[in-house]
GROMACS .gro file of C-alpha atoms in nm:
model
  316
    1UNK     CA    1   8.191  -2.454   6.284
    2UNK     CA    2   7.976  -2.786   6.351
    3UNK     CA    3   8.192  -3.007   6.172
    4UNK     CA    4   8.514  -2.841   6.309
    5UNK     CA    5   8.774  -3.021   6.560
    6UNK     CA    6   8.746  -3.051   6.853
    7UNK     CA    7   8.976  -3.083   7.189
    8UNK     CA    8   8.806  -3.357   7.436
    9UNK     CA    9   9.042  -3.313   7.722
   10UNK     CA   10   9.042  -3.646   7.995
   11UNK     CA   11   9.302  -3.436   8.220
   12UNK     CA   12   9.064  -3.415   8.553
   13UNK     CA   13   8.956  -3.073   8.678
   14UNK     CA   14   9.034  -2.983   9.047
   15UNK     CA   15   9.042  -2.646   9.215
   16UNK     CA   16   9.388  -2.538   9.289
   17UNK     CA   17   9.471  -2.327   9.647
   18UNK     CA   18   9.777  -2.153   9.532
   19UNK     CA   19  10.036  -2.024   9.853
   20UNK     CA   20  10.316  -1.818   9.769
   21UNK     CA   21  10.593  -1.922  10.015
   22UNK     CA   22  10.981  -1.779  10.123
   23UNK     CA   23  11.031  -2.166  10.142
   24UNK     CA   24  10.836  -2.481  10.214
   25UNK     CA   25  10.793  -2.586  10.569
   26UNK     CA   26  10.949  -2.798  10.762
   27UNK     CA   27  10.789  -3.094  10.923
   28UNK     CA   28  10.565  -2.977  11.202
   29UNK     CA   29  10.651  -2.648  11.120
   30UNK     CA   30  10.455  -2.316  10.999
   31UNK     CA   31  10.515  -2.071  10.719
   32UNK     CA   32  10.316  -1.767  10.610
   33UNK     CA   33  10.219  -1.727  10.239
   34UNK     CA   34  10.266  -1.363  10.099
   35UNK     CA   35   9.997  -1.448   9.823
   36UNK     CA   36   9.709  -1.641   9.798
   37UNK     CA   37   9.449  -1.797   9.482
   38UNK     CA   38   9.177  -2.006   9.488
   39UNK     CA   39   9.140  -2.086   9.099
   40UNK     CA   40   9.019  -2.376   8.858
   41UNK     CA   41   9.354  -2.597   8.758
   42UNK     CA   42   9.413  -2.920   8.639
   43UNK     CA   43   9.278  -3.012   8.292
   44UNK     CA   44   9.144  -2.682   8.281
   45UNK     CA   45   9.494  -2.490   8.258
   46UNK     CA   46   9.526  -2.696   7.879
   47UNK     CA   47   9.153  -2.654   7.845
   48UNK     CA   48   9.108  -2.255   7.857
   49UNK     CA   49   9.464  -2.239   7.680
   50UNK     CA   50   9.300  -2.446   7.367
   51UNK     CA   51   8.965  -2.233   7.388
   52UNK     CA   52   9.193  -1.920   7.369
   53UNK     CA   53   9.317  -2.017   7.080
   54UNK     CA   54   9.019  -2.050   6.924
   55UNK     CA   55   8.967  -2.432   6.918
   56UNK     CA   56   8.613  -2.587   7.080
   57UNK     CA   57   8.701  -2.753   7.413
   58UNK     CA   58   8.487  -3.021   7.558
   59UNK     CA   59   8.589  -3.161   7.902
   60UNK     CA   60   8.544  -3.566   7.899
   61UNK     CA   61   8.578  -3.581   8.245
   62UNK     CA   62   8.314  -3.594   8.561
   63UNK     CA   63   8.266  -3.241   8.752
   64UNK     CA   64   8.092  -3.284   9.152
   65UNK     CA   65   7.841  -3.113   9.332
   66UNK     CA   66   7.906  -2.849   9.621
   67UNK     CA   67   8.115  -2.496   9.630
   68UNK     CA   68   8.441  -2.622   9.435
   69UNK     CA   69   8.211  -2.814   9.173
   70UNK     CA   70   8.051  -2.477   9.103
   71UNK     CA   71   8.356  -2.263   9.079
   72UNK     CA   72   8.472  -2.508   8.821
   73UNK     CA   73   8.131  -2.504   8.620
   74UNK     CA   74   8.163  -2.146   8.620
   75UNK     CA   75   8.507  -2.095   8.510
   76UNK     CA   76   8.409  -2.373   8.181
   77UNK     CA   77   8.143  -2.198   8.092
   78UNK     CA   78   8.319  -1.842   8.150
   79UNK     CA   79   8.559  -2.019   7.865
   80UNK     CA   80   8.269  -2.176   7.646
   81UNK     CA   81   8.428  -2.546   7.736
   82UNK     CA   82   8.155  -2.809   7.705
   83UNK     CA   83   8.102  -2.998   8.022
   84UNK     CA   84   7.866  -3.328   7.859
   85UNK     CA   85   7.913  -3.597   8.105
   86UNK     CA   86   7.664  -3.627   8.430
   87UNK     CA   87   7.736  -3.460   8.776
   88UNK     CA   88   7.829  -3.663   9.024
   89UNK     CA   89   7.589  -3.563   9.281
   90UNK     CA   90   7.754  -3.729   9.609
   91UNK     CA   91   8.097  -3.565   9.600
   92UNK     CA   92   8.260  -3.229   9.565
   93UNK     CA   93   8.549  -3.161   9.304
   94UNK     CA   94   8.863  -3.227   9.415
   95UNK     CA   95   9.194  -2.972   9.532
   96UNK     CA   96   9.499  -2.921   9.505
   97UNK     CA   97   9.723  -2.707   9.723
   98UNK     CA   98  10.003  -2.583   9.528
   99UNK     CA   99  10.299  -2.421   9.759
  100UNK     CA  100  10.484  -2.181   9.522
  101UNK     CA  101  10.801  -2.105   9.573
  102UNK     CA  102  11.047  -1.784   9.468
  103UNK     CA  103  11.225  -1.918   9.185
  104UNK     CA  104  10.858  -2.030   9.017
  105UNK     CA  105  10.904  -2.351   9.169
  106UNK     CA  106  10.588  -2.525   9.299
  107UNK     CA  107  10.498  -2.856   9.533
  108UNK     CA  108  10.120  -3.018   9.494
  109UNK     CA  109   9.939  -3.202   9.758
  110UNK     CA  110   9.619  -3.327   9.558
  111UNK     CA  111   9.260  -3.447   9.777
  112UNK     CA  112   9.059  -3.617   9.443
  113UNK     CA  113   8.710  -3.574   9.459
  114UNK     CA  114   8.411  -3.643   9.190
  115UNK     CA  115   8.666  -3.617   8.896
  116UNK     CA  116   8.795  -3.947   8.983
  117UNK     CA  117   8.468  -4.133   8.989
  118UNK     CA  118   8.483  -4.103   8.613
  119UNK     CA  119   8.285  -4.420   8.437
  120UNK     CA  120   8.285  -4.589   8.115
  121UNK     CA  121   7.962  -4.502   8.062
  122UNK     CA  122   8.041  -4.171   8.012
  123UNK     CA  123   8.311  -4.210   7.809
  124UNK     CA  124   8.116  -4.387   7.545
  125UNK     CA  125   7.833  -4.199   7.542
  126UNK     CA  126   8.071  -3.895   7.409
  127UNK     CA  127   8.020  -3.839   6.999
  128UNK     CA  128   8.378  -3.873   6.907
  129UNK     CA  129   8.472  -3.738   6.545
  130UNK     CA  130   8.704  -3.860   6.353
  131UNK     CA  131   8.875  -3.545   6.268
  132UNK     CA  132   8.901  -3.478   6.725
  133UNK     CA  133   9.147  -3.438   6.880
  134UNK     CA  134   9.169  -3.645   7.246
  135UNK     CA  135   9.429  -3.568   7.525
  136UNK     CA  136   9.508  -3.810   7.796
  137UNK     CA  137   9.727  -3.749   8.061
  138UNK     CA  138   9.930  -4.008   8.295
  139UNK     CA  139   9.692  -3.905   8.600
  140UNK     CA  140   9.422  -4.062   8.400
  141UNK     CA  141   9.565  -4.424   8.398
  142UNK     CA  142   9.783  -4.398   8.697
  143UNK     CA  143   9.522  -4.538   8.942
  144UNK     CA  144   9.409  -4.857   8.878
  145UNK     CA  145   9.017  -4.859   8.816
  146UNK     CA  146   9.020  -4.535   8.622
  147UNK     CA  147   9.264  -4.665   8.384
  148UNK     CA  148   9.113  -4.926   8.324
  149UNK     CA  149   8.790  -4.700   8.199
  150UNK     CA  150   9.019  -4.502   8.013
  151UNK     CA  151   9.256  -4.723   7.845
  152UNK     CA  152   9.010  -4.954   7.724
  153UNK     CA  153   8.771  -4.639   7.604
  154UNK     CA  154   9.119  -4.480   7.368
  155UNK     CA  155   9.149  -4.831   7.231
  156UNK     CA  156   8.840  -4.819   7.062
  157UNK     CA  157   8.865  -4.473   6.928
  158UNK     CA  158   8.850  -4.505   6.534
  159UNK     CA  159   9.175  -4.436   6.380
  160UNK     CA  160   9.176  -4.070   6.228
  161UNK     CA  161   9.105  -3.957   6.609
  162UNK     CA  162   9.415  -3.820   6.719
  163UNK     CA  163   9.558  -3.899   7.044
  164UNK     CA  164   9.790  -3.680   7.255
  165UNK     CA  165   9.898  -3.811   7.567
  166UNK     CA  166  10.067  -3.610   7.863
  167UNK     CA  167  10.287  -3.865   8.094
  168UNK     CA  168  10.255  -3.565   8.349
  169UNK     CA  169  10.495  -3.532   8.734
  170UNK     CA  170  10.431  -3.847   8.856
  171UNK     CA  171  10.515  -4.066   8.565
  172UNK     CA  172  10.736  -4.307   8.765
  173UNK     CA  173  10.408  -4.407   8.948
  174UNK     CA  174  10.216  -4.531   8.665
  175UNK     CA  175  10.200  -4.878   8.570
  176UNK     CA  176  10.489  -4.986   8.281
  177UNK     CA  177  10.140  -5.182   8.122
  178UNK     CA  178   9.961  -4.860   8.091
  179UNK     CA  179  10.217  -4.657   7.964
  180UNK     CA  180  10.261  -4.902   7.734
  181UNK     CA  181   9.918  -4.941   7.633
  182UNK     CA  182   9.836  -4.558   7.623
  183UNK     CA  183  10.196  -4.481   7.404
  184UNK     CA  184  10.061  -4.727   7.181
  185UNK     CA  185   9.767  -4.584   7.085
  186UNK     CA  186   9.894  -4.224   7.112
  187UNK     CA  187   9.983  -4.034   6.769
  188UNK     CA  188  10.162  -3.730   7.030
  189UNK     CA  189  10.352  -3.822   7.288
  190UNK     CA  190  10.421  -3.479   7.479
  191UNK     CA  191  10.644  -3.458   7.796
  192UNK     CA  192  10.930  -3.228   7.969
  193UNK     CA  193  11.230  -3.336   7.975
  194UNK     CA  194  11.269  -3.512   8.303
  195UNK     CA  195  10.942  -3.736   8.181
  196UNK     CA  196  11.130  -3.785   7.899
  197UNK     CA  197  11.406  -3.897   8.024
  198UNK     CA  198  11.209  -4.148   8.307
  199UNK     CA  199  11.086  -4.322   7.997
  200UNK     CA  200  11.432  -4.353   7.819
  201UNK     CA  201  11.660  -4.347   8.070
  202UNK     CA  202  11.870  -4.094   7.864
  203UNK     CA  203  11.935  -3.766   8.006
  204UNK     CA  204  11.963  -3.584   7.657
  205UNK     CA  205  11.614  -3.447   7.597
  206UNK     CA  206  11.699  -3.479   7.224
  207UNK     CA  207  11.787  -3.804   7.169
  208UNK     CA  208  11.523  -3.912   7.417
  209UNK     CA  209  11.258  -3.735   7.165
  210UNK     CA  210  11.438  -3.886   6.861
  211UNK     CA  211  11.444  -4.214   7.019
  212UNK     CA  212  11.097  -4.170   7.146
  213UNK     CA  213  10.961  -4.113   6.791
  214UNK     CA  214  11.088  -4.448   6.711
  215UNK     CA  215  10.932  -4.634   6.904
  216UNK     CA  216  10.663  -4.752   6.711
  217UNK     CA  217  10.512  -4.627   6.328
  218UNK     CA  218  10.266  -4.373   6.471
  219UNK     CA  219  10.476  -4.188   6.728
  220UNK     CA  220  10.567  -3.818   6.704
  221UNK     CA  221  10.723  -3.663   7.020
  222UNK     CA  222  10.706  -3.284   7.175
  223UNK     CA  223  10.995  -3.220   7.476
  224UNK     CA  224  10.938  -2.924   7.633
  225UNK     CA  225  11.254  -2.786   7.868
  226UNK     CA  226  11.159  -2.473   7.977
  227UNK     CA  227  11.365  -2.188   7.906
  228UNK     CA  228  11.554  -2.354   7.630
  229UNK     CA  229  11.232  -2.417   7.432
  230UNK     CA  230  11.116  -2.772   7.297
  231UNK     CA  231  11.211  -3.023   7.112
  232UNK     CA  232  11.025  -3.231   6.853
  233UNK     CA  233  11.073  -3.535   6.687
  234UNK     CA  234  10.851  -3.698   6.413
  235UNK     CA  235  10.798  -4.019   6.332
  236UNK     CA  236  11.131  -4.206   6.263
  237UNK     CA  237  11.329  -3.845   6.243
  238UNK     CA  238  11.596  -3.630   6.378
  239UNK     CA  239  11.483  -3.436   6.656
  240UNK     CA  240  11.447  -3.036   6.558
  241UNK     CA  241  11.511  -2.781   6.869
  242UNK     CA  242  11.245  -2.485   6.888
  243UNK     CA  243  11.403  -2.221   7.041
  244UNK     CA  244  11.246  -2.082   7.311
  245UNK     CA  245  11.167  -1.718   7.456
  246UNK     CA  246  11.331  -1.500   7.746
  247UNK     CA  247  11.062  -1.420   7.994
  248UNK     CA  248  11.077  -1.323   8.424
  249UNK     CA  249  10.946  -1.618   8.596
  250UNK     CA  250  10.681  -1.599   8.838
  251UNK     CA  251  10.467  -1.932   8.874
  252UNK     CA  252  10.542  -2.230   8.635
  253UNK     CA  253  10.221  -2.394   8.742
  254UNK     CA  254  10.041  -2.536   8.475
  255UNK     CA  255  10.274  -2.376   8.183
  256UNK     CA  256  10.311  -2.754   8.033
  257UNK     CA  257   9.940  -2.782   8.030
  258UNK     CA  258   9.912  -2.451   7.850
  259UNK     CA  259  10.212  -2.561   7.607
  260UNK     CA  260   9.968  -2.852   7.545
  261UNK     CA  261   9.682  -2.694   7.477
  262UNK     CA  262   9.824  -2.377   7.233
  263UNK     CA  263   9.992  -2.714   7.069
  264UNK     CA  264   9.698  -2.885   6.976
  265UNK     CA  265   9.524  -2.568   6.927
  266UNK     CA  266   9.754  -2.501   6.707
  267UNK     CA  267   9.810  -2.817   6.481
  268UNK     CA  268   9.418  -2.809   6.413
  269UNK     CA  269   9.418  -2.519   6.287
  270UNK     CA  270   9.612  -2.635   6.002
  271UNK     CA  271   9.979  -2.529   6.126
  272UNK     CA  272  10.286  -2.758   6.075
  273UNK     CA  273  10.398  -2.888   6.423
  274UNK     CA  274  10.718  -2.657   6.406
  275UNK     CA  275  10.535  -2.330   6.375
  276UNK     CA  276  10.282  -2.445   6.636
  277UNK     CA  277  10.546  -2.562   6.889
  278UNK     CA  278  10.703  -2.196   6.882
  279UNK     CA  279  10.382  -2.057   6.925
  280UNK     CA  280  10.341  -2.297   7.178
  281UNK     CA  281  10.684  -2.150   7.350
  282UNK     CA  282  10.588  -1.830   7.328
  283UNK     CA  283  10.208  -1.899   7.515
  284UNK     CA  284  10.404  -2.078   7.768
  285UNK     CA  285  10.695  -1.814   7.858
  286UNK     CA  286  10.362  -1.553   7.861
  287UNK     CA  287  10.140  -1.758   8.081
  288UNK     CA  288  10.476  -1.787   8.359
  289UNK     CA  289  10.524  -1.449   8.432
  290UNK     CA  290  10.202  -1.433   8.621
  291UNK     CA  291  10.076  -1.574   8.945
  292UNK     CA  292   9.824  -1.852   8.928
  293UNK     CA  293   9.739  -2.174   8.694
  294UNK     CA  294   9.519  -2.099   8.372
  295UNK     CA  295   9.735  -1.758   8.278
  296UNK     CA  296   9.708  -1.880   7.889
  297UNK     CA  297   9.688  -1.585   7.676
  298UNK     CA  298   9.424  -1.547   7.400
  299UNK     CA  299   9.599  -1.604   7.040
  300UNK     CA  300   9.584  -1.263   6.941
  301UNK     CA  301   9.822  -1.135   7.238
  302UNK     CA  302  10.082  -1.430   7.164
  303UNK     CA  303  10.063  -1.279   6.847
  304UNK     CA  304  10.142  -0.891   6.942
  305UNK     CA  305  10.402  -1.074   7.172
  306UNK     CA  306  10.584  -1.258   6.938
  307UNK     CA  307  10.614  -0.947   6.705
  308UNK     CA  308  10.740  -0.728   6.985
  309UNK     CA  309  11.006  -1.002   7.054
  310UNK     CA  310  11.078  -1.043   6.688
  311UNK     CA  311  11.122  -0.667   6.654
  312UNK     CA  312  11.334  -0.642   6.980
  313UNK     CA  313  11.573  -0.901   6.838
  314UNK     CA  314  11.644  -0.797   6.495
  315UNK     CA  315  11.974  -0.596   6.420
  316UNK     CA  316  11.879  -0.221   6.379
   0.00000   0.00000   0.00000
């Protein structure tokens, strides 16, 4: 298992406060929630999705010290995800308050906390493989000093490490250089379909994949859109549609980071990136019909799942 890949995840770790809410508030105003979490998100929604899919996880970011800090120590090492890189003693992790709404909907107001004090440092003093795996996502070069750490740390990763990079919600904020700089290095480029079409400015999440993948010789593409699936384009080639799977939606927090994760998971493992994009599909529509970030299944459930679908959907 030593010389095995290995998922080292960049996307930061915060605690998320989850709220279910009959509707967001108004300004100045006051609504009650009807259900409450306090949970480890962020990177670690991909993270634990990877780890149940059997794939070691190490998290190449900077955890805190204080109560948050230790929930999210506690919930890597609940999911055997290596934590390598030193403590930042002086701060707590950072939150997120996610206000979830009826339809599965969800709002994030984010207060960063150690995870952003991330330093090159500690980047380089990770033993990259050449046969790893690396995930980057746009939060990670959005602000301006931490890109610069991480940017210039994925530049210098040797070749045969394989880069996936996550534009994430806010990809209209990042910097057209660093996008730019990370797409370049990145061998996946996987998005929804509104990030894919910010990048394009196409509003067909097909072509937008297909002409995605062309953007450069190293470039394959993943679109997810939800109900109807994902689509995915290799290098220089028609995008394929992988159908998706009927579920009831409860909480779509986190499901692309999960989709992520059972990706990649999947991919090492030796599966074509067809087959591990359904499977992907299928962890995702599993991981929305409960409350709360994280809600990944284990690989042998999306298995048992997928059969039960399969065997509900053939003629009798």
């Amino acid at each position: 298992m030593s010389d095995a890949p290995r998922l080292l995840c960049l996307d930061t770790v915060l605690i998320d406060v989850a709220l279910r809410v009959a509707a967001l508030p108004q300004r100045a105003g006051d609504v009650l929630a009807s259900e409450k979490l306090v949970t480890t998100g962020g990177g670690f929604n991909a993270m634990s999705a990877a780890a149940r899919h059997n794939m070691r996880v190490v998290y190449a970011g900077r955890l805190g010290a204080g109560p948050f800090a230790s929930l999210a120590a506690t919930a890597l090492e609940t999911e055997h995800i290596a934590a390598p890189i030193e403590r930042n003693r002086a701060l707590d992790t950072g939150i997120c308050m996610v206000l979830l709404e009826p339809d599965g909907e969800r709002s994030f107001v984010t207060s960063p906390g150690a995870e952003a004090t991330l330093r090159g440092s500690d980047l380089e003093a990770l033993d990259v493989k050449a046969n790893d795996y690396v995930l980057v996502s746009g939060y990670n070069i959005m602000y301006p000093e931490l890109a610069k750490t991480v940017l210039a740390w994925i530049a210098r990763l040797a070749p045969e490490v394989t880069v996936f990079f996550d534009p994430a919600t806010r990809v209209v904020d990042i910097p057209k250089s660093n996008l730019d700089a990370v797409i370049e290095r990145s061998n996946w480029l996987l998005c929804n379909a509104f990030e894919a079409s910010t990048l394009t400015q196409g509003d067909d999440a097909i072509e937008a994949a297909a002409s995605l993948a062309s953007r450069n010789d190293t470039l394959d593409v993943l679109v997810r859109r939800g109900a109807k699936g994902c689509v995915v384009a290799r290098n220089h080639q028609d995008a394929v549609v992988v159908e998706g799977f009927a579920t009831t939606v409860v909480d779509t927090t986190g499901a692309g980071d999960v989709h992520n994760g059972v990706f990649v998971a999947e991919l090492a493992s030796g599966h074509d990136a067809f087959a591990a994009a359904r499977w992907a599909n299928a962890a995702a529509a599993m991981a929305i019909s409960h409350f709360g970030p994280a809600t990944g299944p284990r690989r042998d459930d999306v298995e048992r799942w997928i059969a039960q679908f399969n065997e509900r959907a053939s003629p009798r």
